[in-house]
Coordinates of C-alpha atoms in Angstrom, one line a residue:
M1 CA 82.9 78.8 102.5
A2 CA 79.7 80.7 102.3
S3 CA 79.2 80.2 106.0
I4 CA 82.4 82.0 106.9
A5 CA 81.7 85.2 108.9
L6 CA 83.7 88.1 107.6
K7 CA 84.6 90.9 110.0
T8 CA 83.9 94.3 108.5
F9 CA 87.0 96.4 108.2
T10 CA 85.9 99.4 110.1
G11 CA 87.8 102.4 108.9
L12 CA 88.1 101.2 105.4
R13 CA 84.5 101.8 104.6
Q14 CA 82.0 104.2 106.1
S15 CA 80.3 102.8 109.1
T16 CA 78.8 105.8 110.9
A17 CA 78.1 109.4 109.9
E18 CA 80.5 110.5 112.6
N19 CA 83.7 109.2 111.0
N20 CA 83.1 110.6 107.5
S21 CA 85.1 107.8 106.0
I22 CA 85.3 107.6 102.2
V23 CA 82.8 105.1 100.6
L24 CA 84.0 102.9 97.8
S25 CA 80.6 102.6 96.2
N26 CA 79.5 104.9 93.4
P27 CA 79.0 108.4 94.9
S28 CA 75.7 110.3 94.7
P29 CA 75.6 113.7 93.0
S30 CA 75.4 115.4 96.4
S31 CA 78.5 113.6 97.7
I32 CA 80.4 114.6 94.6
S33 CA 79.6 118.3 95.1
R34 CA 80.6 118.0 98.8
K35 CA 83.8 116.3 97.8
F36 CA 84.9 119.2 95.6
T37 CA 84.2 121.8 98.2
I38 CA 87.0 120.6 100.5
N39 CA 89.9 121.7 98.4
A40 CA 92.7 123.5 100.3
S41 CA 94.0 125.3 97.3
K42 CA 90.7 127.1 97.0
T43 CA 89.4 127.4 100.6
S44 CA 92.3 127.2 103.0
P45 CA 94.1 130.4 104.0
K46 CA 97.7 131.0 102.9
V47 CA 100.5 130.5 105.3
T48 CA 102.3 133.9 105.8
G49 CA 106.0 134.4 106.5
R50 CA 106.9 130.7 106.4
N51 CA 105.9 127.4 104.8
L52 CA 103.4 124.8 106.2
R53 CA 104.9 123.1 109.2
V54 CA 104.2 119.3 109.8
A55 CA 105.3 116.9 112.5
V56 CA 105.8 113.2 111.7
V57 CA 105.8 111.2 114.9
G58 CA 107.7 107.9 114.5
G59 CA 110.8 107.2 112.4
G60 CA 110.1 103.8 110.9
P61 CA 109.4 103.1 107.2
A62 CA 106.1 105.1 107.3
G63 CA 107.6 108.1 109.1
G64 CA 110.8 108.2 107.1
S65 CA 108.9 108.0 103.8
A66 CA 106.4 110.6 104.9
A67 CA 109.1 113.0 106.1
E68 CA 111.2 112.7 102.9
T69 CA 108.1 113.4 100.7
L70 CA 107.0 116.4 102.8
A71 CA 110.5 118.0 102.8
K72 CA 110.9 117.6 99.1
G73 CA 107.5 119.1 98.6
G74 CA 108.4 122.4 100.4
I75 CA 106.9 121.5 103.8
E76 CA 108.9 122.5 107.0
T77 CA 109.2 119.0 108.4
F78 CA 110.0 117.6 111.9
L79 CA 110.5 113.8 112.3
F80 CA 110.4 112.5 115.8
E81 CA 112.0 109.1 116.8
R82 CA 113.0 108.1 120.3
K83 CA 115.0 104.9 119.5
L84 CA 117.3 105.7 116.6
D85 CA 118.7 102.1 116.7
N86 CA 115.4 100.5 117.1
C87 CA 115.2 96.8 116.0
K88 CA 111.5 96.0 115.5
P89 CA 110.8 92.2 115.7
C90 CA 110.0 92.0 112.0
G91 CA 110.6 89.3 109.4
G92 CA 112.1 92.0 107.3
A93 CA 110.8 90.8 103.9
I94 CA 110.1 93.4 101.2
P95 CA 108.6 93.0 97.7
L96 CA 110.7 93.6 94.7
C97 CA 108.7 96.6 93.7
M98 CA 109.7 98.4 96.9
V99 CA 113.4 98.4 95.9
S100 CA 112.7 100.4 92.7
E101 CA 109.7 102.4 93.9
F102 CA 111.5 103.7 97.0
D103 CA 114.9 103.8 95.3
L104 CA 116.5 101.5 97.9
P105 CA 120.3 100.8 97.5
L106 CA 121.0 97.1 97.1
D107 CA 123.6 97.2 99.9
I108 CA 121.0 97.5 102.6
I109 CA 119.4 94.2 101.5
D110 CA 121.0 91.3 103.3
R111 CA 119.6 88.5 101.2
R112 CA 117.8 88.0 97.9
V113 CA 115.5 85.1 98.6
T114 CA 114.5 83.1 95.5
K115 CA 113.4 79.9 97.3
M116 CA 110.8 79.5 100.0
K117 CA 109.6 76.4 101.8
M118 CA 106.1 76.1 103.2
I119 CA 106.1 73.4 105.8
S120 CA 102.8 71.8 106.9
P121 CA 101.8 70.6 110.4
S122 CA 103.0 67.1 109.5
N123 CA 106.3 68.5 108.2
V124 CA 105.4 68.1 104.5
A125 CA 107.6 70.7 102.8
V126 CA 106.5 72.4 99.6
D127 CA 109.1 74.4 97.6
I128 CA 107.6 77.7 96.4
G129 CA 109.1 80.3 94.2
Q130 CA 109.6 78.1 91.2
T131 CA 107.9 80.6 88.9
L132 CA 110.2 83.5 89.8
K133 CA 112.1 85.0 86.9
P134 CA 115.9 85.3 87.0
H135 CA 115.8 88.9 88.1
E136 CA 113.0 88.4 90.7
Y137 CA 113.5 87.9 94.4
I138 CA 112.2 88.8 97.9
G139 CA 114.4 91.2 99.7
M140 CA 115.4 90.3 103.3
L141 CA 116.8 93.2 105.4
R142 CA 117.1 94.3 109.0
R143 CA 114.7 97.0 110.1
E144 CA 117.3 99.0 112.0
V145 CA 119.2 99.3 108.7
L146 CA 116.2 100.3 106.5
D147 CA 114.7 102.7 109.1
A148 CA 118.0 104.5 109.6
Y149 CA 118.5 104.8 105.8
L150 CA 115.1 106.3 105.3
R151 CA 115.5 108.8 108.2
D152 CA 118.9 109.9 106.9
R153 CA 117.4 110.4 103.4
A154 CA 114.6 112.5 104.9
A155 CA 117.2 114.6 106.7
E156 CA 119.2 115.1 103.5
S157 CA 115.9 116.3 101.8
G158 CA 115.5 119.0 104.5
A159 CA 113.6 117.3 107.3
T160 CA 114.7 118.0 110.9
V161 CA 115.2 114.7 112.7
I162 CA 114.6 115.0 116.5
N163 CA 115.7 112.2 118.8
G164 CA 112.7 112.7 121.0
L165 CA 109.8 111.0 122.7
F166 CA 106.4 112.4 121.8
L167 CA 104.4 112.8 125.0
K168 CA 101.1 114.6 124.2
M169 CA 99.6 117.3 122.0
D170 CA 97.2 120.1 122.6
I171 CA 94.3 120.0 120.1
P172 CA 93.6 123.5 118.6
K173 CA 90.2 125.0 119.1
S174 CA 90.0 126.5 115.6
K175 CA 91.0 125.4 112.1
T176 CA 93.9 127.8 111.9
E177 CA 95.4 127.4 115.3
P178 CA 98.5 125.2 115.6
Y179 CA 98.8 121.8 117.3
V180 CA 101.2 122.0 120.2
L181 CA 103.4 118.9 120.6
H182 CA 105.0 118.1 124.0
Y183 CA 108.1 115.9 123.9
S184 CA 111.3 114.9 125.6
D185 CA 114.3 115.9 123.6
Y186 CA 117.2 113.5 123.9
D187 CA 119.5 115.5 121.6
A188 CA 120.0 118.0 124.4
K189 CA 122.7 117.1 127.0
T190 CA 120.4 116.9 130.0
G191 CA 120.9 113.3 131.0
G192 CA 118.7 110.2 130.6
A193 CA 115.4 112.0 131.3
G194 CA 115.7 114.3 128.3
E195 CA 114.7 118.0 128.1
K196 CA 110.9 118.8 128.0
K197 CA 110.1 120.9 125.0
T198 CA 107.1 122.0 122.8
L199 CA 106.7 122.5 119.1
E200 CA 103.8 124.2 117.2
V201 CA 102.8 122.6 113.9
D202 CA 100.0 122.9 111.4
A203 CA 99.4 119.2 110.9
V204 CA 100.6 115.9 112.4
I205 CA 101.2 112.5 110.8
G206 CA 101.1 109.6 113.4
A207 CA 103.6 107.0 112.3
D208 CA 104.3 105.8 115.8
G209 CA 103.4 102.1 115.5
A210 CA 100.7 99.8 117.0
N211 CA 100.9 101.6 120.4
S212 CA 100.4 105.0 118.7
R213 CA 100.1 107.9 121.2
V214 CA 99.0 110.1 118.3
A215 CA 96.1 107.7 117.7
K216 CA 95.0 108.0 121.3
F217 CA 94.8 111.8 121.1
I218 CA 92.4 111.7 118.2
N219 CA 90.3 108.8 119.7
A220 CA 91.2 106.6 116.7
G221 CA 89.8 103.5 118.4
D222 CA 91.3 100.1 119.1
Y223 CA 92.0 97.1 117.0
D224 CA 92.8 93.5 117.4
Y225 CA 96.5 92.9 117.4
A226 CA 98.9 90.0 117.2
I227 CA 102.1 89.6 119.3
A228 CA 105.1 88.9 117.2
F229 CA 108.1 87.2 119.0
Q230 CA 111.4 86.8 117.2
E231 CA 114.9 85.6 118.1
R232 CA 117.9 86.4 116.1
V233 CA 120.0 83.3 116.0
K234 CA 123.7 83.2 114.9
I235 CA 124.2 79.7 113.3
P236 CA 127.3 78.0 112.1
D237 CA 128.6 78.9 108.6
D238 CA 127.6 75.6 107.1
K239 CA 124.1 76.0 108.4
M240 CA 124.0 79.6 107.1
K241 CA 124.9 78.4 103.7
Y242 CA 121.6 76.4 103.6
Y243 CA 119.7 79.7 104.2
E244 CA 121.8 81.7 101.7
N245 CA 118.7 82.4 99.5
L246 CA 116.0 80.4 101.3
A247 CA 113.3 81.3 103.7
E248 CA 111.0 78.9 105.6
M249 CA 107.4 79.3 106.9
Y250 CA 105.9 76.8 109.3
V251 CA 102.2 76.3 109.9
G252 CA 100.5 74.2 112.6
D253 CA 98.8 74.5 116.0
D254 CA 102.2 73.9 117.6
V255 CA 103.8 77.1 116.2
S256 CA 100.7 79.3 116.2
P257 CA 96.9 78.7 116.3
D258 CA 96.2 81.5 113.9
F259 CA 99.5 82.6 112.3
Y260 CA 102.7 81.0 111.2
G261 CA 106.3 80.6 112.3
W262 CA 109.3 81.7 110.2
V263 CA 113.0 81.4 109.6
F264 CA 114.2 84.3 107.5
P265 CA 117.9 84.8 106.6
K266 CA 119.7 88.0 107.4
S267 CA 123.3 89.2 106.9
D268 CA 125.1 86.8 109.3
H269 CA 122.2 85.2 111.2
V270 CA 118.6 84.0 110.8
A271 CA 115.5 85.5 112.3
V272 CA 113.3 82.8 113.9
G273 CA 109.8 83.9 115.0
T274 CA 106.1 83.4 115.3
G275 CA 103.0 85.4 116.2
T276 CA 99.4 85.0 117.5
V277 CA 96.3 87.0 118.1
T278 CA 94.2 84.5 120.1
H279 CA 96.8 83.0 122.5
K280 CA 99.2 85.8 123.4
G281 CA 100.0 84.3 126.7
D282 CA 101.4 81.2 125.0
I283 CA 103.7 83.1 122.6
K284 CA 106.9 81.7 124.2
K285 CA 105.6 78.1 123.9
F286 CA 104.9 78.7 120.2
Q287 CA 108.4 80.2 119.7
L288 CA 109.9 77.1 121.3
A289 CA 107.9 74.9 118.9
T290 CA 109.1 76.9 115.9
R291 CA 112.7 76.4 117.0
L292 CA 112.1 72.7 117.5
R293 CA 110.6 72.4 114.0
A294 CA 113.7 74.0 112.5
Q295 CA 116.2 72.5 115.0
D296 CA 118.2 70.3 112.6
K297 CA 118.9 73.4 110.4
I298 CA 119.8 75.8 113.2
L299 CA 121.6 73.3 115.4
G300 CA 124.5 74.9 117.2
G301 CA 123.0 78.4 116.9
K302 CA 123.3 81.0 119.6
I303 CA 120.5 83.5 120.3
I304 CA 121.9 87.0 120.0
R305 CA 118.8 89.1 120.4
V306 CA 115.2 88.6 121.5
E307 CA 112.4 90.9 120.3
A308 CA 108.7 91.2 120.8
H309 CA 106.1 93.7 119.5
P310 CA 102.4 94.1 118.8
I311 CA 101.2 94.0 115.2
P312 CA 97.8 95.3 114.2
E313 CA 95.3 93.0 112.6
H314 CA 93.0 95.5 110.8
P315 CA 92.8 99.3 110.3
R316 CA 91.6 101.5 113.1
P317 CA 88.1 102.8 113.1
R318 CA 89.4 106.3 112.6
R319 CA 92.6 107.2 110.7
V320 CA 92.0 110.9 110.1
Q321 CA 90.8 113.6 112.4
E322 CA 90.9 117.3 111.4
R323 CA 94.6 117.9 110.5
V324 CA 96.0 114.6 112.0
A325 CA 96.4 111.4 110.0
L326 CA 97.6 108.0 110.8
V327 CA 99.9 105.8 108.6
G328 CA 101.6 102.5 108.8
D329 CA 101.1 100.3 111.9
A330 CA 99.5 103.3 113.7
A331 CA 96.7 103.1 111.1
G332 CA 96.6 99.3 111.2
Y333 CA 98.1 98.6 107.7
V334 CA 99.3 95.1 108.2
T335 CA 97.9 92.3 106.1
K336 CA 96.2 89.2 107.5
C337 CA 97.5 85.8 106.7
S338 CA 101.0 87.0 105.7
G339 CA 101.6 89.7 108.3
E340 CA 103.2 92.0 105.7
G341 CA 103.6 95.6 106.8
I342 CA 106.9 97.2 105.7
Y343 CA 105.8 98.1 102.1
F344 CA 102.3 99.3 103.2
A345 CA 103.9 101.4 105.9
A346 CA 106.2 103.2 103.5
K347 CA 103.5 103.5 100.9
S348 CA 100.9 105.0 103.2
G349 CA 103.5 107.5 104.6
R350 CA 104.3 108.6 101.1
M351 CA 100.7 108.8 100.0
C352 CA 99.6 110.8 103.1
A353 CA 102.5 113.2 102.6
E354 CA 101.7 113.7 98.9
A355 CA 98.1 114.6 99.8
I356 CA 99.5 117.3 102.2
V357 CA 101.9 118.6 99.6
E358 CA 99.3 118.8 96.9
G359 CA 96.6 120.3 99.2
S360 CA 98.9 122.9 100.6
E361 CA 100.3 123.9 97.2
N362 CA 103.8 122.9 98.3
G363 CA 103.5 124.4 101.7
K364 CA 101.9 127.7 100.8
R365 CA 98.5 127.1 102.3
L366 CA 97.0 125.4 105.4
V367 CA 95.5 121.9 104.9
D368 CA 92.2 120.6 106.3
E369 CA 90.6 117.3 106.9
G370 CA 89.4 117.1 103.3
D371 CA 93.0 117.0 102.0
L372 CA 93.9 114.2 104.3
R373 CA 90.8 112.2 103.4
K374 CA 92.0 112.2 99.8
Y375 CA 94.9 110.1 101.0
L376 CA 92.4 107.7 102.7
E377 CA 90.2 107.6 99.5
K378 CA 93.2 106.6 97.4
W379 CA 94.5 104.1 99.9
D380 CA 91.2 102.3 100.4
K381 CA 90.5 102.1 96.7
T382 CA 94.0 100.7 96.0
Y383 CA 94.5 98.2 98.9
W384 CA 91.1 97.4 100.4
P385 CA 90.6 94.3 98.2
T386 CA 94.0 92.9 99.2
Y387 CA 93.2 93.2 102.9
K388 CA 89.8 91.5 102.4
V389 CA 91.2 88.6 100.4
L390 CA 93.9 87.8 102.9
D391 CA 91.4 88.0 105.7
I392 CA 89.3 85.4 104.0
L393 CA 92.4 83.2 103.4
Q394 CA 93.3 83.3 107.1
K395 CA 89.8 82.4 108.2
V396 CA 89.6 79.5 105.7
F397 CA 93.1 78.0 106.0
Y398 CA 94.4 78.9 109.4
R399 CA 91.5 77.4 111.4
S400 CA 92.8 73.9 111.9
N401 CA 95.7 71.6 111.2
P402 CA 93.8 69.7 108.4
A403 CA 93.0 73.1 106.8
R404 CA 96.7 74.1 107.0
E405 CA 97.6 70.8 105.3
A406 CA 95.2 71.7 102.5
F407 CA 96.8 75.1 102.3
V408 CA 100.3 73.7 101.9
E409 CA 99.0 71.2 99.3
M410 CA 97.5 74.1 97.4
C411 CA 100.8 76.0 97.5
A412 CA 102.4 73.3 95.5
D413 CA 100.3 74.3 92.5
E414 CA 102.5 76.2 89.9
Y415 CA 99.6 78.5 89.0
V416 CA 99.0 79.4 92.6
Q417 CA 102.7 80.2 93.0
K418 CA 102.7 82.4 89.9
M419 CA 99.6 84.4 90.9
T420 CA 100.8 84.8 94.5
F421 CA 104.3 85.9 93.7
N422 CA 103.3 88.3 90.9
S423 CA 100.8 89.9 93.2
Y424 CA 103.3 90.1 96.1
L425 CA 106.3 91.3 94.2
Y426 CA 104.6 94.0 92.3
K427 CA 101.6 94.9 94.5
T428 CA 99.1 94.7 91.7
V429 CA 96.0 92.6 91.2
V430 CA 97.1 90.1 88.5
P431 CA 94.4 89.0 86.0
G432 CA 94.1 85.3 86.0
N433 CA 93.5 82.7 83.3
P434 CA 89.8 81.7 83.5
L435 CA 90.5 78.0 82.9
E436 CA 93.3 77.9 85.4
D437 CA 91.1 79.8 87.9
L438 CA 88.4 77.1 87.5
K439 CA 90.9 74.3 88.0
L440 CA 92.2 76.1 91.0
A441 CA 88.7 76.4 92.5
V442 CA 88.0 72.7 92.0
N443 CA 91.4 71.8 93.5
T444 CA 90.8 74.1 96.5
I445 CA 87.4 72.6 97.2
G446 CA 88.9 69.1 96.9
S447 CA 91.7 70.0 99.4
L448 CA 89.2 71.5 101.8
I449 CA 87.0 68.4 101.6
R450 CA 90.0 66.2 102.3
A451 CA 90.9 68.5 105.2
N452 CA 87.4 68.2 106.7
A453 CA 87.4 64.4 106.3
L454 CA 90.8 64.3 108.0
R455 CA 89.6 66.5 110.8
R456 CA 86.6 64.3 111.4
E457 CA 88.8 61.2 111.6
M458 CA 91.1 63.0 114.1
E459 CA 88.1 64.0 116.2
K460 CA 87.1 60.3 116.3
L461 CA 90.5 59.3 117.6
N462 CA 90.3 61.9 120.3
V463 CA 86.9 60.6 121.6

């Protein structure tokens, strides 16, 4: 394991003097004094005759959460979304803590999953979720339902929701001049092309996904991305009964060389999908393999919708520039190994908005880059370890079929399940039992040794 090369998460830690990223190591006295000089409540001018004006570009979980927080905090808020019925190809799994933390109504959750099957390349199935308490579950929902709910709640809080396509923005030449956003307004009755309009704002939050146009205008840099491909399959009622509170995850070279395939239950159908970073051109072949692996359980099903979308693999090199910040997929907040992004999108949107509300004294003052970097500092301190650990897991266990067999074998361990689900459901680093941690380390090494032995034997057969 020591020989595994770990990619540096550019953007999570300072890599150059140019990007001014927050460093997680102990700050020097000079950096501490510099940190306290960028405080909007002391140095930024007051906004006269109105409140601070902020545009949120993108109406998914990140944008909806950001817009609601801004509006509640006294900010004049504009939320842009082109596709108000957008159905992102997303597994739709959310952790239990998100339900309470974001005050989500239970009726937008299609299924409460308490059982999961991890299925190895050789179709060995391990039941996970055995350590869940009676009240614990993984929520399964449809993105179009969640996104619409969060946007509506933002509007109820005072945000102006614009059915519009963001085109470009003019970057101000001074710290007090506005950003000018150019967009096509589809609320106006001008036909399919929309009406070209502009809007002046004091700050911008880019929540417009992996292909973020906002990111391009601040030269945020590129990142590796996966292609997620998903089919919604309407299956017979008796088959749907099987998936009533069960989700399945498939691993193997056939379903993805570097990710996994899934079957997740929704209200009246299942979502069947897969993803890959390294072999994007073969995504349809991997999707077919996922369907074949699950064919007995979805037999007689009818595909009712096909979806595909890029998913970022790591944070962008730059996530803040002057008075523009990126959140959610636009910033690159999707975890390796699991591909989870909904909670992190909503959380980053809220955290960024909170930094703006605090820095502007509830909309009374302008904000600057220092205020937005406080959001980055808090985010990186809280979630950088999670991203790093999952990156390591993906490199160790998704590299070959024997390694995946070892991974599934490890998932059968009750202690592994307990630690994994506690960390996933509540998004906290759970302290382990030292003795159990030692046993787990020994078992993991044993599984990897067996995996390497199996790999060598398979290579001999292929000679």
